[in-house]
Tab-separated table of C-alpha atoms in Angstrom:
chain	number	residue	atom	x	y	z
B	1	MET	CA	23.368	-0.179	31.141
B	2	GLY	CA	23.351	1.474	27.528
B	3	ILE	CA	26.948	2.790	26.394
B	4	GLU	CA	26.692	5.855	25.663
B	5	SER	CA	28.411	7.866	22.846
B	6	ASP	CA	28.623	11.436	20.602
B	7	THR	CA	29.346	11.521	17.282
B	8	ASN	CA	29.304	14.303	14.859
B	9	ILE	CA	27.057	13.447	11.463
B	10	VAL	CA	28.398	15.260	8.239
B	11	SER	CA	26.123	15.629	5.646
B	12	ASN	CA	26.049	17.128	2.368
B	13	GLU	CA	23.402	19.154	2.834
B	14	LEU	CA	23.765	20.355	6.545
B	15	GLU	CA	26.231	21.679	8.725
B	16	PRO	CA	28.207	18.524	11.201
B	17	PHE	CA	25.869	18.344	14.174
B	18	THR	CA	26.518	16.384	17.018
B	19	ILE	CA	24.296	12.908	17.726
B	20	THR	CA	23.895	11.352	20.821
B	21	ARG	CA	23.959	7.214	20.611
B	22	ILE	CA	23.044	5.162	23.905
B	23	GLU	CA	23.127	1.645	22.552
B	24	ALA	CA	20.979	-0.845	23.968
B	25	GLU	CA	22.668	-4.192	24.383
B	26	GLN	CA	20.032	-6.212	22.618
B	27	PRO	CA	18.479	-3.645	20.921
B	28	LYS	CA	14.651	-4.652	19.385
B	29	CYS	CA	14.129	-1.185	17.714
B	30	ILE	CA	16.141	1.746	17.102
B	31	ALA	CA	14.076	4.677	18.861
B	32	LEU	CA	15.057	8.712	17.328
B	33	PHE	CA	14.398	11.124	19.478
B	34	ALA	CA	13.187	14.933	18.729
B	35	VAL	CA	14.181	17.428	21.761
B	36	GLY	CA	12.372	20.397	22.179
B	37	ARG	CA	13.217	23.899	22.109
B	38	GLY	CA	16.018	24.116	24.344
B	39	GLY	CA	17.791	21.773	21.697
B	40	ASN	CA	19.926	19.738	23.985
B	41	PRO	CA	18.707	15.846	24.560
B	42	ALA	CA	20.648	15.332	27.584
B	43	ARG	CA	17.932	17.536	29.754
B	44	HIS	CA	15.507	13.837	29.123
B	45	HIS	CA	18.862	11.457	30.066
B	46	HIS	CA	17.043	9.368	32.523
B	47	LEU	CA	13.865	8.783	29.247
B	48	LEU	CA	16.555	8.028	27.172
B	49	GLN	CA	18.840	6.052	29.488
B	50	THR	CA	15.347	3.745	30.056
B	51	MET	CA	14.742	3.158	26.599
B	52	ALA	CA	18.432	2.150	26.419
B	53	ASN	CA	18.333	-0.313	29.681
B	54	ARG	CA	15.191	-2.231	27.962
B	55	SER	CA	15.583	-3.028	23.937
B	56	CYS	CA	15.673	0.505	22.095
B	57	THR	CA	19.016	1.938	20.999
B	58	VAL	CA	18.545	5.966	21.094
B	59	ILE	CA	19.721	7.988	18.563
B	60	ALA	CA	19.262	11.743	19.733
B	61	PRO	CA	20.358	14.906	17.346
B	62	HIS	CA	21.204	18.091	19.350
B	63	PHE	CA	19.943	21.465	17.847
B	64	GLU	CA	21.007	24.853	18.365
B	65	MET	CA	18.236	26.684	20.829
B	66	LEU	CA	15.334	28.093	18.918
B	67	ALA	CA	15.722	31.542	19.430
B	68	SER	CA	11.887	32.458	20.031
B	69	SER	CA	8.830	29.908	20.875
B	70	VAL	CA	7.771	31.068	17.232
B	71	PRO	CA	10.034	29.127	15.808
B	72	THR	CA	10.728	30.381	12.086
B	73	LYS	CA	10.356	27.992	8.534
B	74	ALA	CA	14.436	27.584	8.235
B	75	GLU	CA	14.254	26.866	11.836
B	76	LEU	CA	11.987	24.159	11.610
B	77	ASP	CA	13.291	22.680	8.064
B	78	MET	CA	16.358	21.895	9.693
B	79	ARG	CA	15.748	20.286	12.339
B	80	ILE	CA	13.714	17.961	9.982
B	81	HIS	CA	16.782	17.777	7.952
B	82	ARG	CA	18.377	16.664	10.795
B	83	LEU	CA	16.429	13.897	12.236
B	84	GLU	CA	16.129	12.006	8.415
B	85	ALA	CA	20.449	12.734	8.102
B	86	SER	CA	20.074	10.707	11.896
B	87	ILE	CA	17.561	8.309	10.101
B	88	ASP	CA	19.960	7.786	7.864
B	89	SER	CA	23.274	7.248	9.625
B	90	CYS	CA	21.924	4.111	11.092
B	91	ALA	CA	21.068	2.482	7.574
B	92	TYR	CA	23.277	-0.275	8.169
B	93	SER	CA	20.589	-2.121	10.231
B	94	ASN	CA	17.323	-3.651	10.017
B	95	LEU	CA	16.095	-2.774	12.919
B	96	PRO	CA	12.270	-1.072	13.333
B	97	ILE	CA	13.042	2.621	13.479
B	98	VAL	CA	10.393	4.623	15.775
B	99	GLY	CA	10.210	8.003	16.973
B	100	ILE	CA	9.916	9.931	20.418
B	101	GLY	CA	9.812	13.643	20.451
B	102	HIS	CA	8.752	16.366	23.104
B	103	SER	CA	7.115	19.854	22.381
B	104	ILE	CA	8.208	21.330	18.983
B	105	GLY	CA	10.383	17.895	18.687
B	106	ALA	CA	6.801	16.229	17.616
B	107	THR	CA	6.446	18.749	15.268
B	108	ALA	CA	9.056	17.634	13.595
B	109	LEU	CA	9.063	13.676	13.777
B	110	LEU	CA	5.514	14.483	12.268
B	111	ALA	CA	6.389	16.398	9.491
B	112	LEU	CA	9.151	13.949	9.096
B	113	GLN	CA	6.568	11.242	8.080
B	114	GLY	CA	5.248	13.031	6.167
B	115	ALA	CA	2.388	15.896	7.380
B	116	GLU	CA	2.143	19.024	5.516
B	117	GLY	CA	3.056	21.162	8.204
B	118	GLU	CA	2.961	25.582	8.079
B	119	THR	CA	3.863	27.936	10.123
B	120	LEU	CA	1.997	30.525	11.707
B	121	ASP	CA	2.680	32.952	9.158
B	122	GLY	CA	2.189	30.283	6.331
B	123	GLN	CA	5.048	28.751	4.849
B	124	GLN	CA	4.940	25.566	4.143
B	125	LEU	CA	7.322	22.907	5.978
B	126	ILE	CA	9.411	20.279	4.399
B	127	THR	CA	8.137	16.581	4.826
B	128	GLY	CA	9.987	13.654	4.885
B	129	ALA	CA	10.340	11.803	1.374
B	130	THR	CA	8.976	8.803	3.058
B	131	PRO	CA	7.586	7.732	5.953
B	132	ARG	CA	10.548	5.451	8.000
B	133	LEU	CA	8.941	5.550	11.641
B	134	GLU	CA	7.077	3.019	12.604
B	135	ARG	CA	5.171	4.097	15.974
B	136	LEU	CA	5.452	7.394	17.870
B	137	ALA	CA	5.315	8.752	21.054
B	138	LEU	CA	4.797	12.144	21.724
B	139	LEU	CA	5.370	14.999	24.376
B	140	ALA	CA	3.166	17.698	25.032
B	141	PRO	CA	3.160	18.363	21.014
B	142	PRO	CA	2.385	21.692	19.375
B	143	THR	CA	-0.247	20.924	16.410
B	144	ASP	CA	-1.633	23.868	15.156
B	145	PHE	CA	0.576	23.872	12.084
B	146	PHE	CA	-1.310	21.104	10.847
B	147	ARG	CA	-4.919	22.470	11.116
B	148	ARG	CA	-5.036	23.180	7.204
B	149	PRO	CA	-7.715	20.139	5.797
B	150	GLY	CA	-5.695	17.294	4.562
B	151	ALA	CA	-2.113	18.218	6.485
B	152	LEU	CA	-2.176	15.111	8.358
B	153	HIS	CA	-3.258	12.307	5.988
B	154	ARG	CA	0.136	10.733	5.205
B	155	ILE	CA	-0.018	10.053	9.221
B	156	LYS	CA	-0.968	6.320	9.766
B	157	MET	CA	1.198	4.786	12.539
B	158	PRO	CA	0.385	3.827	16.122
B	159	MET	CA	0.634	6.429	18.160
B	160	LYS	CA	0.435	7.036	22.137
B	161	ILE	CA	0.639	10.680	23.041
B	162	TRP	CA	1.228	12.016	26.563
B	163	VAL	CA	-0.092	15.833	27.784
B	164	GLY	CA	0.086	17.682	30.364
B	165	ALA	CA	-3.594	18.623	32.044
B	166	LYS	CA	-1.852	22.126	33.252
B	167	ASP	CA	-0.270	22.651	30.108
B	168	THR	CA	-0.832	26.052	28.934
B	169	ILE	CA	2.025	26.168	26.154
B	170	THR	CA	0.375	23.043	24.241
B	171	PRO	CA	-2.769	22.608	26.418
B	172	PRO	CA	-4.406	18.848	26.254
B	173	ALA	CA	-6.590	20.875	23.388
B	174	GLN	CA	-3.840	20.266	21.092
B	175	SER	CA	-3.730	16.727	21.413
B	176	ARG	CA	-7.041	15.796	21.506
B	177	PHE	CA	-7.147	17.659	17.542
B	178	LEU	CA	-4.850	15.070	16.603
B	179	MET	CA	-6.364	12.072	18.062
B	180	ASP	CA	-9.810	13.456	16.383
B	181	VAL	CA	-7.972	13.957	12.993
B	182	LEU	CA	-6.524	10.379	13.070
B	183	ALA	CA	-9.656	8.297	14.104
B	184	ALA	CA	-10.266	7.123	10.481
B	185	GLN	CA	-6.531	6.023	9.779
B	186	ALA	CA	-4.315	5.751	13.315
B	187	SER	CA	-4.313	4.166	16.569
B	188	VAL	CA	-3.925	7.305	18.070
B	189	ALA	CA	-4.214	7.184	22.226
B	190	VAL	CA	-3.673	10.434	24.160
B	191	GLN	CA	-2.653	10.584	28.140
B	192	VAL	CA	-3.654	13.729	29.819
B	193	ASP	CA	-1.169	13.695	32.903
B	194	PRO	CA	-3.164	15.768	35.552
B	195	ASP	CA	-0.621	17.578	37.562
B	196	ALA	CA	1.817	17.936	34.347
B	197	GLY	CA	2.935	20.791	32.878
B	198	HIS	CA	4.638	21.555	29.141
B	199	PHE	CA	7.665	21.029	30.990
B	200	THR	CA	7.121	17.942	33.789
B	201	TYR	CA	8.785	15.925	31.100
B	202	MET	CA	12.011	17.123	31.020
B	203	ASP	CA	14.745	15.714	33.506
B	204	GLU	CA	15.948	19.357	33.540
B	205	LEU	CA	13.627	22.314	33.898
B	206	PRO	CA	14.238	25.581	32.034
B	207	PRO	CA	15.536	28.184	33.971
B	208	ASN	CA	12.734	30.177	36.430
B	209	VAL	CA	10.119	27.415	35.068
B	210	PRO	CA	7.987	26.573	38.139
B	211	GLU	CA	7.174	22.725	38.529
B	212	PRO	CA	3.489	22.020	38.866
B	213	HIS	CA	3.623	18.653	39.888
B	214	PRO	CA	4.746	17.340	43.537
B	215	ASP	CA	6.980	13.974	42.612
B	216	ARG	CA	8.628	14.717	39.073
B	217	ASN	CA	10.798	12.356	39.851
B	218	THR	CA	8.528	9.302	40.281
B	219	PHE	CA	6.212	10.791	37.474
B	220	LEU	CA	9.118	10.667	35.032
B	221	ALA	CA	10.052	7.096	36.152
B	222	GLY	CA	6.863	5.722	35.249
B	223	LEU	CA	6.664	7.569	32.349
B	224	ALA	CA	9.591	6.254	30.794
B	225	ASP	CA	8.568	2.721	31.406
B	226	GLU	CA	5.321	3.734	30.043
B	227	ILE	CA	6.703	4.616	26.665
B	228	THR	CA	9.373	1.922	26.605
B	229	ALA	CA	6.380	-0.655	26.607
B	230	PHE	CA	4.963	1.179	23.778
B	231	LEU	CA	8.007	1.493	21.459
B	232	VAL	CA	8.858	-1.857	21.223
B	233	ALA	CA	4.811	-3.495	21.224
């Protein structure tokens, strides 16, 4: 079993924030987890614990819940900054660092890797100074932030995307866009899960959200296995 702890991180550029860290006994990599709008990585606990049990030490920064489903530049920039500071907290390690993100967390990881995103009102997001993630696993990623030509030219690492066929928030077409744009420069695979919606990838659903999947627990167990196998390959 991975050993879980919460740590407060203090950065010169940020307000103090919390990171959940789950230590693997003999880690092969460090997995940076970027949560979606709700901001609490505990809502993906089974996935994170499975990764730790299978040789991925997990670091998962916490965020305040986004006020709207349409995030502002300030909100997204803050999340990107916290993800970068979370990586810096592991600077002592020489293990490879991989990324996994759900929903808006996937957007933040792409920006961290150098993708040039824009908010819906045209404001440019910050980008990471140097790509530091060796693989990306993305769950239901929103990709409209990266529609400007050339926005994804720095994204070159292997990537696998899982998206639900019943996702009405970030439907499969958004993931296929990412695969098509990156086809000439990166290995990208998209898996469309036929019974999944946008929130099926979470252990704990948001309030009053119906679940389309008939057996979400079994689905999540298999998903955790697939993601971990990809990240430690």
